[in-house]
Amino acid sequence: MSSTGEISSSTFSDKYRSYMSEDEVKNIEWRHGEPPIFDHVNELFEKERTKIWPEGSLEETVQNAIKTWEMELSHKTQIQDFKTINPEKFKLFVNGREGLSGQETLEMGSYNALLKTSLPEGFQYYKADEETYESSHDVFRTTFPRGFAWEVVSVYSGPPVIAFKFRHWGYMEGPFKGHAPTGEKVEFYGLAVMKVLVFPYTLSRRYQSIYRFTS
């Protein structure tokens, strides 16, 4: 769910996300007409991350894999263009809810898919059922203009079933649903399990399922 705060550019490639070279972004139907870049959220990530993983380590591989999946989910419009998942087999499970297919997740959008909750309405500060794909991204871009950074904190098991802990954070520097910006940090931790079909990450179509848990 990380990467609001992107701006469009004709410059290609990203050091934390794969499949973004000049050749790889061709013939893709991008949601905003061209591939995104992530300067703002990358800067926040580099400034405030708590871990710097060795290049090529499992931790770095998982971290970049999820960032790449989120990029595809937020910026591509056709599931057949996704290179991080097997579109026919992928399922996303969040906090024990029924799994969403790749197409269902794409149609809902990352924020609505990940933030949908069964809490009583009075505790739902973000109501996924009332948001569209477009409105959900507008909300987060407005509220977190520098983006919502994401990092892997720990990896507990290796492939094919990878369990890991993550941290997600940003600063409320814009308004949210009529509430004035406070500048405060918004931060949470969660656990996830990712089942992969092939490894290492240089091979495509490898996520079969992701289970994500936050409190």
mmCIF file of C-alpha atoms in Angstrom:
data_model
loop_
_atom_site.group_PDB
_atom_site.id
_atom_site.type_symbol
_atom_site.label_atom_id
_atom_site.label_comp_id
_atom_site.label_asym_id
_atom_site.label_seq_id
_atom_site.Cartn_x
_atom_site.Cartn_y
_atom_site.Cartn_z
ATOM 1 C CA MET A 1 0.000 0.000 0.000
ATOM 2 C CA SER A 2 2.965 2.248 0.171
ATOM 3 C CA SER A 3 3.557 4.563 -2.536
ATOM 4 C CA THR A 4 1.533 7.686 -2.725
ATOM 5 C CA GLY A 5 3.508 10.809 -3.432
ATOM 6 C CA GLU A 6 4.578 9.676 -6.896
ATOM 7 C CA ILE A 7 4.981 12.098 -9.753
ATOM 8 C CA SER A 8 4.969 11.276 -13.430
ATOM 9 C CA SER A 9 8.102 11.590 -15.522
ATOM 10 C CA SER A 10 9.608 10.393 -18.762
ATOM 11 C CA THR A 11 12.592 9.079 -16.759
ATOM 12 C CA PHE A 12 12.588 5.289 -16.412
ATOM 13 C CA SER A 13 13.875 2.803 -13.815
ATOM 14 C CA ASP A 14 13.671 2.739 -10.037
ATOM 15 C CA LYS A 15 16.259 1.282 -7.678
ATOM 16 C CA TYR A 16 13.648 -0.398 -5.461
ATOM 17 C CA ARG A 17 11.173 -1.601 -8.098
ATOM 18 C CA SER A 18 11.708 -4.017 -10.981
ATOM 19 C CA TYR A 19 10.276 -4.085 -14.502
ATOM 20 C CA MET A 20 10.671 -0.329 -14.975
ATOM 21 C CA SER A 21 13.423 -0.090 -17.576
ATOM 22 C CA GLU A 22 12.700 1.821 -20.762
ATOM 23 C CA ASP A 23 12.043 -1.383 -22.692
ATOM 24 C CA GLU A 24 9.906 -2.937 -19.950
ATOM 25 C CA VAL A 25 7.492 -0.001 -19.622
ATOM 26 C CA LYS A 26 6.636 0.001 -23.321
ATOM 27 C CA ASN A 27 3.254 -1.327 -24.444
ATOM 28 C CA ILE A 28 1.861 -1.110 -20.894
ATOM 29 C CA GLU A 29 -1.469 0.622 -20.295
ATOM 30 C CA TRP A 30 -0.508 2.966 -17.450
ATOM 31 C CA ARG A 31 -3.291 4.403 -15.309
ATOM 32 C CA HIS A 32 -2.014 7.970 -15.677
ATOM 33 C CA GLY A 33 -0.718 7.634 -19.214
ATOM 34 C CA GLU A 34 2.945 7.031 -18.385
ATOM 35 C CA PRO A 35 5.037 5.094 -15.859
ATOM 36 C CA PRO A 36 5.356 6.593 -12.374
ATOM 37 C CA ILE A 37 8.478 7.591 -10.525
ATOM 38 C CA PHE A 38 8.789 7.495 -6.770
ATOM 39 C CA ASP A 39 11.227 10.267 -5.833
ATOM 40 C CA HIS A 40 9.226 11.615 -2.878
ATOM 41 C CA VAL A 41 8.469 8.326 -1.162
ATOM 42 C CA ASN A 42 11.951 6.949 -1.918
ATOM 43 C CA GLU A 43 13.463 9.975 -0.203
ATOM 44 C CA LEU A 44 11.266 9.422 2.862
ATOM 45 C CA PHE A 45 12.136 5.725 2.870
ATOM 46 C CA GLU A 46 15.883 6.337 2.665
ATOM 47 C CA LYS A 47 15.822 9.017 5.345
ATOM 48 C CA GLU A 48 13.777 7.132 7.944
ATOM 49 C CA ARG A 49 14.104 3.396 7.310
ATOM 50 C CA THR A 50 15.278 1.398 10.297
ATOM 51 C CA LYS A 51 17.070 -1.309 8.294
ATOM 52 C CA ILE A 52 19.531 -1.224 5.410
ATOM 53 C CA TRP A 53 19.608 -4.753 4.055
ATOM 54 C CA PRO A 54 22.648 -6.164 2.209
ATOM 55 C CA GLU A 55 22.298 -6.149 -1.546
ATOM 56 C CA GLY A 56 20.933 -9.467 -2.761
ATOM 57 C CA SER A 57 19.797 -10.588 0.703
ATOM 58 C CA LEU A 58 16.440 -12.288 1.196
ATOM 59 C CA GLU A 59 15.244 -9.258 3.155
ATOM 60 C CA GLU A 60 16.091 -6.839 0.354
ATOM 61 C CA THR A 61 14.591 -9.182 -2.237
ATOM 62 C CA VAL A 62 11.277 -9.420 -0.363
ATOM 63 C CA GLN A 63 11.202 -5.673 0.262
ATOM 64 C CA ASN A 64 11.721 -4.818 -3.392
ATOM 65 C CA ALA A 65 9.304 -7.530 -4.519
ATOM 66 C CA ILE A 66 6.437 -6.054 -2.509
ATOM 67 C CA LYS A 67 7.277 -2.528 -3.662
ATOM 68 C CA THR A 68 7.157 -3.762 -7.257
ATOM 69 C CA TRP A 69 3.812 -5.506 -6.743
ATOM 70 C CA GLU A 70 2.345 -2.367 -5.187
ATOM 71 C CA MET A 71 3.633 -0.315 -8.127
ATOM 72 C CA GLU A 72 1.868 -2.612 -10.563
ATOM 73 C CA LEU A 73 -1.320 -2.645 -8.512
ATOM 74 C CA SER A 74 -1.449 1.156 -8.285
ATOM 75 C CA HIS A 75 -0.333 2.086 -11.785
ATOM 76 C CA LYS A 76 -1.206 -0.666 -14.255
ATOM 77 C CA THR A 77 -4.761 -1.121 -15.499
ATOM 78 C CA GLN A 78 -4.602 -4.608 -17.021
ATOM 79 C CA ILE A 79 -3.899 -7.688 -14.937
ATOM 80 C CA GLN A 80 -2.170 -9.403 -17.860
ATOM 81 C CA ASP A 81 0.554 -6.744 -17.677
ATOM 82 C CA PHE A 82 1.495 -7.754 -14.112
ATOM 83 C CA LYS A 83 4.867 -9.485 -13.894
ATOM 84 C CA THR A 84 4.993 -10.027 -10.119
ATOM 85 C CA ILE A 85 2.061 -12.433 -9.848
ATOM 86 C CA ASN A 86 0.440 -15.367 -11.531
ATOM 87 C CA PRO A 87 -2.836 -13.653 -12.553
ATOM 88 C CA GLU A 88 -4.790 -16.926 -12.657
ATOM 89 C CA LYS A 89 -3.716 -18.202 -9.232
ATOM 90 C CA PHE A 90 -2.994 -15.109 -7.128
ATOM 91 C CA LYS A 91 -5.000 -14.497 -3.938
ATOM 92 C CA LEU A 92 -4.714 -11.687 -1.386
ATOM 93 C CA PHE A 93 -5.922 -12.426 2.154
ATOM 94 C CA VAL A 94 -6.106 -9.574 4.697
ATOM 95 C CA ASN A 95 -6.746 -10.153 8.419
ATOM 96 C CA GLY A 96 -8.435 -13.490 7.796
ATOM 97 C CA ARG A 97 -10.978 -12.225 5.284
ATOM 98 C CA GLU A 98 -11.952 -14.118 2.143
ATOM 99 C CA GLY A 99 -9.236 -14.053 -0.489
ATOM 100 C CA LEU A 100 -9.310 -11.610 -3.397
ATOM 101 C CA SER A 101 -8.169 -12.611 -6.862
ATOM 102 C CA GLY A 102 -5.667 -10.517 -8.756
ATOM 103 C CA GLN A 103 -8.443 -8.961 -10.847
ATOM 104 C CA GLU A 104 -10.597 -8.222 -7.778
ATOM 105 C CA THR A 105 -7.654 -6.600 -6.018
ATOM 106 C CA LEU A 106 -6.905 -4.483 -9.087
ATOM 107 C CA GLU A 107 -10.521 -3.317 -9.371
ATOM 108 C CA MET A 108 -10.773 -2.398 -5.669
ATOM 109 C CA GLY A 109 -7.380 -0.740 -5.498
ATOM 110 C CA SER A 110 -4.654 -1.380 -2.958
ATOM 111 C CA TYR A 111 -5.978 0.946 -0.251
ATOM 112 C CA ASN A 112 -9.517 -0.416 -0.315
ATOM 113 C CA ALA A 113 -8.332 -4.024 -0.473
ATOM 114 C CA LEU A 114 -5.905 -3.609 2.431
ATOM 115 C CA LEU A 115 -7.923 -1.267 4.682
ATOM 116 C CA LYS A 116 -11.354 -2.861 4.475
ATOM 117 C CA THR A 117 -12.400 -3.777 8.011
ATOM 118 C CA SER A 118 -15.208 -5.409 9.971
ATOM 119 C CA LEU A 119 -14.860 -2.961 12.870
ATOM 120 C CA PRO A 120 -18.046 -1.155 13.999
ATOM 121 C CA GLU A 121 -18.736 1.866 11.798
ATOM 122 C CA GLY A 122 -17.866 4.317 14.563
ATOM 123 C CA PHE A 123 -14.287 3.022 14.551
ATOM 124 C CA GLN A 124 -13.882 3.090 10.785
ATOM 125 C CA TYR A 125 -11.934 6.280 10.195
ATOM 126 C CA TYR A 126 -11.380 5.154 6.608
ATOM 127 C CA LYS A 127 -14.436 3.496 5.064
ATOM 128 C CA ALA A 128 -13.285 1.367 2.166
ATOM 129 C CA ASP A 129 -16.839 0.496 1.136
ATOM 130 C CA GLU A 130 -17.537 4.173 0.431
ATOM 131 C CA GLU A 131 -14.444 4.760 -1.708
ATOM 132 C CA THR A 132 -13.739 4.032 -5.350
ATOM 133 C CA TYR A 133 -10.329 3.127 -6.697
ATOM 134 C CA GLU A 134 -9.788 6.731 -7.801
ATOM 135 C CA SER A 135 -11.113 8.404 -4.647
ATOM 136 C CA SER A 136 -9.007 6.190 -2.380
ATOM 137 C CA HIS A 137 -5.808 7.212 -4.142
ATOM 138 C CA ASP A 138 -6.868 10.866 -4.120
ATOM 139 C CA VAL A 139 -7.348 10.673 -0.342
ATOM 140 C CA PHE A 140 -3.886 9.250 0.302
ATOM 141 C CA ARG A 141 -2.085 11.522 -2.151
ATOM 142 C CA THR A 142 -3.722 14.528 -0.477
ATOM 143 C CA THR A 143 -3.182 13.438 3.119
ATOM 144 C CA PHE A 144 0.362 12.095 2.649
ATOM 145 C CA PRO A 145 1.944 14.287 -0.056
ATOM 146 C CA ARG A 146 5.405 12.768 0.521
ATOM 147 C CA GLY A 147 4.015 9.267 0.256
ATOM 148 C CA PHE A 148 3.533 6.379 2.670
ATOM 149 C CA ALA A 149 6.843 4.543 2.937
ATOM 150 C CA TRP A 150 7.210 0.797 3.461
ATOM 151 C CA GLU A 151 10.059 -1.408 4.668
ATOM 152 C CA VAL A 152 10.738 -4.987 5.664
ATOM 153 C CA VAL A 153 11.753 -5.193 9.324
ATOM 154 C CA SER A 154 12.374 -8.946 9.634
ATOM 155 C CA VAL A 155 12.094 -12.086 7.523
ATOM 156 C CA TYR A 156 11.274 -15.249 9.459
ATOM 157 C CA SER A 157 11.295 -17.933 6.759
ATOM 158 C CA GLY A 158 12.595 -18.390 3.244
ATOM 159 C CA PRO A 159 10.885 -19.462 0.037
ATOM 160 C CA PRO A 160 8.572 -20.911 -1.038
ATOM 161 C CA VAL A 161 6.574 -19.638 1.971
ATOM 162 C CA ILE A 162 8.093 -16.361 3.149
ATOM 163 C CA ALA A 163 6.938 -14.867 6.460
ATOM 164 C CA PHE A 164 7.991 -11.319 7.257
ATOM 165 C CA LYS A 165 7.297 -8.261 9.398
ATOM 166 C CA PHE A 166 6.884 -4.831 7.819
ATOM 167 C CA ARG A 167 6.651 -1.185 8.822
ATOM 168 C CA HIS A 168 4.505 1.422 7.034
ATOM 169 C CA TRP A 169 4.690 5.178 7.748
ATOM 170 C CA GLY A 170 4.045 8.687 6.500
ATOM 171 C CA TYR A 171 3.247 12.204 7.690
ATOM 172 C CA MET A 172 -0.204 13.793 7.732
ATOM 173 C CA GLU A 173 0.862 16.951 5.932
ATOM 174 C CA GLY A 174 -2.411 17.352 4.045
ATOM 175 C CA PRO A 175 -6.102 17.357 5.027
ATOM 176 C CA PHE A 176 -8.092 14.166 5.550
ATOM 177 C CA LYS A 177 -11.878 14.176 5.147
ATOM 178 C CA GLY A 178 -12.277 17.683 6.521
ATOM 179 C CA HIS A 179 -9.615 17.271 9.207
ATOM 180 C CA ALA A 180 -6.751 19.755 9.011
ATOM 181 C CA PRO A 181 -3.187 18.477 8.559
ATOM 182 C CA THR A 182 -1.246 17.941 11.776
ATOM 183 C CA GLY A 183 2.200 17.001 10.472
ATOM 184 C CA GLU A 184 2.142 13.969 12.761
ATOM 185 C CA LYS A 185 3.688 10.651 11.802
ATOM 186 C CA VAL A 186 1.214 7.863 11.030
ATOM 187 C CA GLU A 187 2.910 4.507 11.515
ATOM 188 C CA PHE A 188 1.982 0.868 11.888
ATOM 189 C CA TYR A 189 3.545 -2.580 11.772
ATOM 190 C CA GLY A 190 2.166 -5.792 10.339
ATOM 191 C CA LEU A 191 2.951 -9.387 9.451
ATOM 192 C CA ALA A 192 2.609 -11.012 6.051
ATOM 193 C CA VAL A 193 3.109 -14.406 4.466
ATOM 194 C CA MET A 194 3.932 -14.610 0.767
ATOM 195 C CA LYS A 195 3.772 -17.881 -1.139
ATOM 196 C CA VAL A 196 5.949 -17.848 -4.229
ATOM 197 C CA LEU A 197 6.040 -20.095 -7.261
ATOM 198 C CA VAL A 198 9.636 -19.477 -8.316
ATOM 199 C CA PHE A 199 12.701 -17.908 -6.776
ATOM 200 C CA PRO A 200 14.832 -15.781 -7.051
ATOM 201 C CA TYR A 201 12.917 -12.617 -7.738
ATOM 202 C CA THR A 202 14.502 -12.125 -11.165
ATOM 203 C CA LEU A 203 11.983 -14.678 -12.434
ATOM 204 C CA SER A 204 8.512 -13.343 -13.148
ATOM 205 C CA ARG A 205 4.980 -14.439 -12.237
ATOM 206 C CA ARG A 206 5.927 -15.806 -8.882
ATOM 207 C CA TYR A 207 3.486 -14.699 -6.166
ATOM 208 C CA GLN A 208 0.696 -17.174 -5.703
ATOM 209 C CA SER A 209 -0.755 -15.652 -2.540
ATOM 210 C CA ILE A 210 -0.140 -12.975 0.080
ATOM 211 C CA TYR A 211 -1.577 -13.131 3.600
ATOM 212 C CA ARG A 212 -1.412 -9.829 5.465
ATOM 213 C CA PHE A 213 -2.198 -9.127 9.120
ATOM 214 C CA THR A 214 -2.296 -5.802 10.956
ATOM 215 C CA SER A 215 -3.805 -4.773 14.265
#
